[in-house]
Short mmCIF file of C-alpha atoms in Angstrom, two decimals:
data_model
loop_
_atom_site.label_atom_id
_atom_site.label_comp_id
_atom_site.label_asym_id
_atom_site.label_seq_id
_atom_site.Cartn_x
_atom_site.Cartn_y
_atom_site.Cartn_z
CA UNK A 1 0.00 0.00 0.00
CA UNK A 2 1.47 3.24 -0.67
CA UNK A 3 0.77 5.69 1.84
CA UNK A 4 0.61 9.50 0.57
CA UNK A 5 -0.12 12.40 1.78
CA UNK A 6 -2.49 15.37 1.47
CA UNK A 7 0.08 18.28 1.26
CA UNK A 8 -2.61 21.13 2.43
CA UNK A 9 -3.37 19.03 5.51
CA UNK A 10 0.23 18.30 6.09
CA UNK A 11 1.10 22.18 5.90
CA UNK A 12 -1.50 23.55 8.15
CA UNK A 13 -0.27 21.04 10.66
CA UNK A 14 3.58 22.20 10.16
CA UNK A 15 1.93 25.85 10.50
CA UNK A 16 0.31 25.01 13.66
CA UNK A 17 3.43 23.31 14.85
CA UNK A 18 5.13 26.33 14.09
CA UNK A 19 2.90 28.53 15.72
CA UNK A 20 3.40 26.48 18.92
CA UNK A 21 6.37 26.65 19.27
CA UNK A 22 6.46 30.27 18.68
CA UNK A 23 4.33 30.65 21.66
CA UNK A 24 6.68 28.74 23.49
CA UNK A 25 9.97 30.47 22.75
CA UNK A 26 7.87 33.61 23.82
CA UNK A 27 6.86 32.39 27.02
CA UNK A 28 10.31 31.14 28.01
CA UNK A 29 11.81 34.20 27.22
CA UNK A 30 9.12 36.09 29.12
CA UNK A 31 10.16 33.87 32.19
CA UNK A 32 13.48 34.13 31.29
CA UNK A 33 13.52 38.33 31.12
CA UNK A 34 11.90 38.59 34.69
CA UNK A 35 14.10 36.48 36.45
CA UNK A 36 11.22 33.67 36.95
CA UNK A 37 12.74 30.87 38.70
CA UNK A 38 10.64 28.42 36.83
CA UNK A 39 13.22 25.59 36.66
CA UNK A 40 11.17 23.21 39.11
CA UNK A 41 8.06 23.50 37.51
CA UNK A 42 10.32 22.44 33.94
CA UNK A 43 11.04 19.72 36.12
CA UNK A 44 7.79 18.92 37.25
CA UNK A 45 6.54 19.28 33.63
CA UNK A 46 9.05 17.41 31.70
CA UNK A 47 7.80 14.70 34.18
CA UNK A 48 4.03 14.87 33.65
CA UNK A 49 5.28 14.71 29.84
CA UNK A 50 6.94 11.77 30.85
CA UNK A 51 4.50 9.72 32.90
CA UNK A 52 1.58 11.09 29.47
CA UNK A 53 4.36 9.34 27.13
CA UNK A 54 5.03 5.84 28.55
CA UNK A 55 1.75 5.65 30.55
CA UNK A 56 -0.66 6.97 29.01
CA UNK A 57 -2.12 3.79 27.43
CA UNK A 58 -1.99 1.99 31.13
CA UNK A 59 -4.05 4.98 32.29
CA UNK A 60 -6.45 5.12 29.13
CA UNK A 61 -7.35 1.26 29.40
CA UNK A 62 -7.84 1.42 33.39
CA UNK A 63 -10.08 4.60 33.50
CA UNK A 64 -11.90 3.14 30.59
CA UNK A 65 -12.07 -0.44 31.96
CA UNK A 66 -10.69 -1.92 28.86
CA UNK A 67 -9.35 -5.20 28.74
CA UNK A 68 -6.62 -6.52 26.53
CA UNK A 69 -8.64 -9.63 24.74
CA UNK A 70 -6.79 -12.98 23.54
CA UNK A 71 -7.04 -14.26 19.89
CA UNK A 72 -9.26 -16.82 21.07
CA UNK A 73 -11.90 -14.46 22.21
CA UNK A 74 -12.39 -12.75 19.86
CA UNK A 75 -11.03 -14.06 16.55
CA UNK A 76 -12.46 -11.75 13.84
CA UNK A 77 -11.19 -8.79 15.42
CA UNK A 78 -7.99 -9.85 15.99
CA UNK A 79 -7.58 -11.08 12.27
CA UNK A 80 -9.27 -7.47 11.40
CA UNK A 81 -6.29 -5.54 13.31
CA UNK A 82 -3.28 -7.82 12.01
CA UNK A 83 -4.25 -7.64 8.55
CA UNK A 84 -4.77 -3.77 8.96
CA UNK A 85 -1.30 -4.32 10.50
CA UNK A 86 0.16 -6.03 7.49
CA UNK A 87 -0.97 -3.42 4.84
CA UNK A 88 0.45 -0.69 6.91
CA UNK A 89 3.89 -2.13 7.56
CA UNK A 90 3.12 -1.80 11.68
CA UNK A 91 3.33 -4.70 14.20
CA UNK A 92 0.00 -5.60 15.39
CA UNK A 93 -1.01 -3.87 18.18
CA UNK A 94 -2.44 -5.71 21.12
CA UNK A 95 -6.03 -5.89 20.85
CA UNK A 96 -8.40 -4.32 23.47
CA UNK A 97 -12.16 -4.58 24.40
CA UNK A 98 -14.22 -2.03 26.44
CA UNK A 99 -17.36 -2.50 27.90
CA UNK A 100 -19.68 0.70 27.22
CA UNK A 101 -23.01 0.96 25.77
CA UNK A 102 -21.18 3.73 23.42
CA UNK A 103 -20.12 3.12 20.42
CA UNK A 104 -16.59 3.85 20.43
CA UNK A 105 -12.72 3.07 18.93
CA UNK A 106 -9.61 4.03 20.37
CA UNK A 107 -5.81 4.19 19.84
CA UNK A 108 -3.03 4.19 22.47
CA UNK A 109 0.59 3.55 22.86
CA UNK A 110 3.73 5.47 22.57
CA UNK A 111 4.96 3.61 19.40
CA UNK A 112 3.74 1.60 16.92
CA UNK A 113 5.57 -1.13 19.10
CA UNK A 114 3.81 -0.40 22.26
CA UNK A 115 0.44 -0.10 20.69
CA UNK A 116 -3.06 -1.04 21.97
CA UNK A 117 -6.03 -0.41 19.28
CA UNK A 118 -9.37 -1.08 21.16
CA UNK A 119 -13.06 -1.21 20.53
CA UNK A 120 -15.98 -1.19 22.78
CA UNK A 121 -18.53 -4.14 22.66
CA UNK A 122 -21.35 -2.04 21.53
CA UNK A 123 -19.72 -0.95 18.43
CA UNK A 124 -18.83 -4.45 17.31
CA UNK A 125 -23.08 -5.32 17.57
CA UNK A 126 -23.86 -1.85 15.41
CA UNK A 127 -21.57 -1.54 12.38
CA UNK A 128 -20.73 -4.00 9.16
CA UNK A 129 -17.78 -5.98 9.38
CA UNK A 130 -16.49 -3.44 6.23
CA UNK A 131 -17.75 -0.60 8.51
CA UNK A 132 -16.04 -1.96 11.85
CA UNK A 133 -12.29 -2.49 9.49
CA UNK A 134 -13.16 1.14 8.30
CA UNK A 135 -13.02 2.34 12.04
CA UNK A 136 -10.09 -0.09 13.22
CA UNK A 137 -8.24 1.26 10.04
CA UNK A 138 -8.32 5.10 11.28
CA UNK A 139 -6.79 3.39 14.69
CA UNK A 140 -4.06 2.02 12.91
CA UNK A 141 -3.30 5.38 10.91
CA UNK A 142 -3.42 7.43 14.31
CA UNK A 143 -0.52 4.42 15.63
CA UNK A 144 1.47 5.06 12.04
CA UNK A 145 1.41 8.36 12.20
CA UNK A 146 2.35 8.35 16.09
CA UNK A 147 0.04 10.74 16.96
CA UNK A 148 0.46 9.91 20.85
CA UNK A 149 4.07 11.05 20.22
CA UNK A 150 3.27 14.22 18.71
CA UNK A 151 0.28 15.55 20.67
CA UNK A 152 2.42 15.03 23.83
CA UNK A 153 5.15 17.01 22.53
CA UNK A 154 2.64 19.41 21.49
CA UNK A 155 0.95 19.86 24.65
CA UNK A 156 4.13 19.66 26.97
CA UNK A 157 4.85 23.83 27.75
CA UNK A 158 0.92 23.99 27.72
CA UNK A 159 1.30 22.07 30.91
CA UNK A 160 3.98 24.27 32.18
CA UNK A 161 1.68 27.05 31.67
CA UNK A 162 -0.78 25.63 33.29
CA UNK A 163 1.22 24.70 36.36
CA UNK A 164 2.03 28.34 36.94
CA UNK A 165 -1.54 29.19 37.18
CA UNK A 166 -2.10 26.61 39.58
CA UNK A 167 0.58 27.98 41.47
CA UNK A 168 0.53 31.51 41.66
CA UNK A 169 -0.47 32.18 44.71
CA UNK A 170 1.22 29.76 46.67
CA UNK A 171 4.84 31.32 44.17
CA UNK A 172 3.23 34.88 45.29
CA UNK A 173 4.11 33.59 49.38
CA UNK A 174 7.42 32.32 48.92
CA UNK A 175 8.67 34.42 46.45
CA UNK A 176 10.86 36.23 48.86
CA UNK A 177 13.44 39.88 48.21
CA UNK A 178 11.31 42.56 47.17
CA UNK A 179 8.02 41.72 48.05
CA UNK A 180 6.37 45.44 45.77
CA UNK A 181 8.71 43.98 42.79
CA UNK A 182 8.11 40.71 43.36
CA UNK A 183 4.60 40.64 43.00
CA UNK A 184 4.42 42.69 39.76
CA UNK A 185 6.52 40.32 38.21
CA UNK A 186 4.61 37.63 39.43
CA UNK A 187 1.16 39.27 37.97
CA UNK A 188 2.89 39.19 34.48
CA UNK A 189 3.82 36.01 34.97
CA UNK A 190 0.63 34.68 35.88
CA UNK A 191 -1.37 36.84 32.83
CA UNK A 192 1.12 35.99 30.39
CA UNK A 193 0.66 32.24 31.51
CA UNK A 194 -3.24 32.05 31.21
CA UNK A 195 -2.45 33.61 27.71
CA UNK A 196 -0.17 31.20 26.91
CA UNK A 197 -2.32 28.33 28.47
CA UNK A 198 -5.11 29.41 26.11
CA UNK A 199 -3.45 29.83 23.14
CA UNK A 200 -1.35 26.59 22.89
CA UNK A 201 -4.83 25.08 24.37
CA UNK A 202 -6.42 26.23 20.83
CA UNK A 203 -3.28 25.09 18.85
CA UNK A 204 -2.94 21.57 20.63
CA UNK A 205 -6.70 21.24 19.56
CA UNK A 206 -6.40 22.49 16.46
CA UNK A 207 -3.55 20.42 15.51
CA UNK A 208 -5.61 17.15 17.30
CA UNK A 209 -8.40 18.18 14.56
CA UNK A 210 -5.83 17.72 11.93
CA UNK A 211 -4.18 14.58 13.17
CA UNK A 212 -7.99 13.39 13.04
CA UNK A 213 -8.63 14.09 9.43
CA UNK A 214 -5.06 12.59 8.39
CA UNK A 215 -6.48 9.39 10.28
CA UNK A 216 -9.58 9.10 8.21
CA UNK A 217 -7.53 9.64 4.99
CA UNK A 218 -5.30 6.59 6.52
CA UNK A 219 -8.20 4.68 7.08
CA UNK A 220 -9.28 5.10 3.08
CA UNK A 221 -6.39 4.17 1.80
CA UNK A 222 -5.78 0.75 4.35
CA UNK A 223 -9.09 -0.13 3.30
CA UNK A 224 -9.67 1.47 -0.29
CA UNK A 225 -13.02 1.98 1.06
CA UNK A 226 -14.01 5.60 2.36
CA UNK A 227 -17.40 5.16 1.71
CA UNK A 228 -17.51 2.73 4.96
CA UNK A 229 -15.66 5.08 7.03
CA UNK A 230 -18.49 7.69 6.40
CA UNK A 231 -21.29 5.22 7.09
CA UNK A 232 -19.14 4.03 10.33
CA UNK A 233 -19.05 7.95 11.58
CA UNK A 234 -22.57 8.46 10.62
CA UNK A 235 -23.75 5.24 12.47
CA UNK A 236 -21.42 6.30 15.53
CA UNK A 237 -22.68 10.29 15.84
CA UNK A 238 -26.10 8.68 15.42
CA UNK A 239 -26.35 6.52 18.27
CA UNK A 240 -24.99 8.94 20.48
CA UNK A 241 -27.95 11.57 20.43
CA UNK A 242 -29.94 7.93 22.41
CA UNK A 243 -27.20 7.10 24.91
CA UNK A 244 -28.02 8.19 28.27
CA UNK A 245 -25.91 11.73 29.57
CA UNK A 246 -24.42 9.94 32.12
CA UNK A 247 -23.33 7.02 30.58
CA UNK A 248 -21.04 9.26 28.10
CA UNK A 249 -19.84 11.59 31.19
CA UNK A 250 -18.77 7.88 32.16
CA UNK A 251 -16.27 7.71 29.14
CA UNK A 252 -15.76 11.69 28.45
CA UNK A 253 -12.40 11.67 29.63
CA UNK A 254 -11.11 9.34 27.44
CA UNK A 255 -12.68 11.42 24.38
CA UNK A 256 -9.64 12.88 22.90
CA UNK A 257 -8.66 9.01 21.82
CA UNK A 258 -12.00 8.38 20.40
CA UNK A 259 -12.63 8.17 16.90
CA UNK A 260 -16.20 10.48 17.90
CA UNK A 261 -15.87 12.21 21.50
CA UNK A 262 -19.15 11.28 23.59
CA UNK A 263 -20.31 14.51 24.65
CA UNK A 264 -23.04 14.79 27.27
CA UNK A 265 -23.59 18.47 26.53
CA UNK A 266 -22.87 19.80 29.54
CA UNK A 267 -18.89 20.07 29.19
CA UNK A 268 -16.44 22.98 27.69
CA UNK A 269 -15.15 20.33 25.81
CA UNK A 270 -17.43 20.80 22.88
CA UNK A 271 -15.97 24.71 22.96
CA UNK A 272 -11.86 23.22 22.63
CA UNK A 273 -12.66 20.16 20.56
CA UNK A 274 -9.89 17.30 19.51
CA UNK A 275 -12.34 16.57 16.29
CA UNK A 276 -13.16 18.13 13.45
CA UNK A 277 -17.37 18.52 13.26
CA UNK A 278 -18.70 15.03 11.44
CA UNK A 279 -20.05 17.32 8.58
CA UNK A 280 -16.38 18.42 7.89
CA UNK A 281 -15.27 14.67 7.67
CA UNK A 282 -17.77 13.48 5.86
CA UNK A 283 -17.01 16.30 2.84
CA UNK A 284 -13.17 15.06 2.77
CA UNK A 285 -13.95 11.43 2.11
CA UNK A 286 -16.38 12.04 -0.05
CA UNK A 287 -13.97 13.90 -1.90
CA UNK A 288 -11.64 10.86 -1.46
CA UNK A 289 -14.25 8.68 -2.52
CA UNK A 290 -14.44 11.03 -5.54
CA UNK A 291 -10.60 10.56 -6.90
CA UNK A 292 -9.97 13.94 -5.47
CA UNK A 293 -6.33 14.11 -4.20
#
């Protein structure tokens, strides 16, 4: 299979990229200018990057209560995933099965080596057997692409910000010398970090949108088959207008590995969203189903 890429999607997520870290050099030299003694909370970042990067997937399958299924269990989906595997040039992934009336998919790992693609029960009982490879196949593009990789980078001064506005008052205490100057460096420091904080917030999110649409163009081309990615996603945003609020605030935190977040309509998520709107995807693989490049 040759795998190719859609250059205009590629280049707004190099611009976003780019932006980012723009952001970030600006915020470090901010700190940097007024003296900020911010090397502990680097620390203390760089470690919560850490822990995100090689546990992540430990943490996604025990909030969600997903269990990694044997071959004999589950046959068809195992033979699904390794054949998915094959055409993408990836080692197969162990194979995962959550329990959840919502219709869901997943991808998690920090390599395509130390992958886990998982599925909950429900959505093997709605969709097609093309329709259920369609939605395993965007999975497998999200692992090839190593999106866990670069959403963690992405999100890692974010974080930093973040931990500053946490902190500020207890920094504002112990800050110590001159208490007047002090604090007015300390007010920067805390405005220019909620700006910061936002801003890479609406990058990060923007550049998760992306990563999403460069999965569904993976999962046409694994399958040659776009047409049953769209009827998956259509099935999928369907069913979750009748699943009961509570049951999705069950499985909302898990949403930005989802293949549709579950969104109980109560949350700011659905004002920072990790996914394009299903409208959007639906027009690019139709134009994939088209011949359109």
């Amino acid at each position: 299979m040759k795998w190719t890429r859609d250059f205009g999607l590629t280049m707004r997520m190099l611009l976003t990229s780019f932006l980012l870290l723009i952001v970030y050099l600006i915020f470090l030299g901010v700190l940097y200018a007024l003296g900020f003694p911010f090397e502990f909370l680097l620390v203390v970042a760089a470690g919560m990057a850490f822990l995100q990067y090689f546990f992540s997937d430990k943490l996604v399958l025990w909030s969600t209560g997903t269990r990694i299924v044997a071959e004999d269990e589950y046959p068809e989906l195992h033979r699904m995933i390794e054949g998915l595997a094959v055409r993408a040039g990836l080692p197969k992934p162990q194979v995962g099965v959550m329990p959840s009336p919502v219709p869901n998919a997943f991808a998690t790992g920090r390599s395509p080596s130390h992958a886990v693609v998982a599925v909950t029960d429900s959505i093997m009982r709605m969709l097609t057997r093309e329709e259920l490879e369609a939605v395993l196949a965007h999975e497998m593009a999200h692992v090839k692409n190593r999106d866990m990789l670069t959403l963690t980078m992405a999100s890692f001064l974010s974080m930093l910000a973040f931990l500053i506005m946490r902190n500020w008052f207890f920094m504002s205490l112990f800050g110590g010398g001159n208490r007047d100057n002090n604090m007015g460096a300390l007010i920067l420091v805390y405005v220019v970090s909620i700006v910061v904080w936002l801003v890479s917030t609406l990058l990060t999110r923007a550049l998760s949108r992306y990563r999403e649409f460069a999965a569904d163009r993976g999962s046409a081309e694994l399958t040659d088959n776009p047409r049953a990615l769209i009827s998956a996603l259509k099935k999928i945003s369907g069913r979750m207008d009748y699943i009961p609020a509570e049951k999705k605030q069950e499985v909302e935190g898990a949403n930005a590995f989802f293949i549709i977040p579950a969104l109980s309509g109560n949350t700011l998520m659905e004002l920072f969203s990790t996914h394009p709107s299903l409208e959007k995807r639906v027009a690019a693989l139709e134009d994939l189903a088209a011949g359109a490049p």
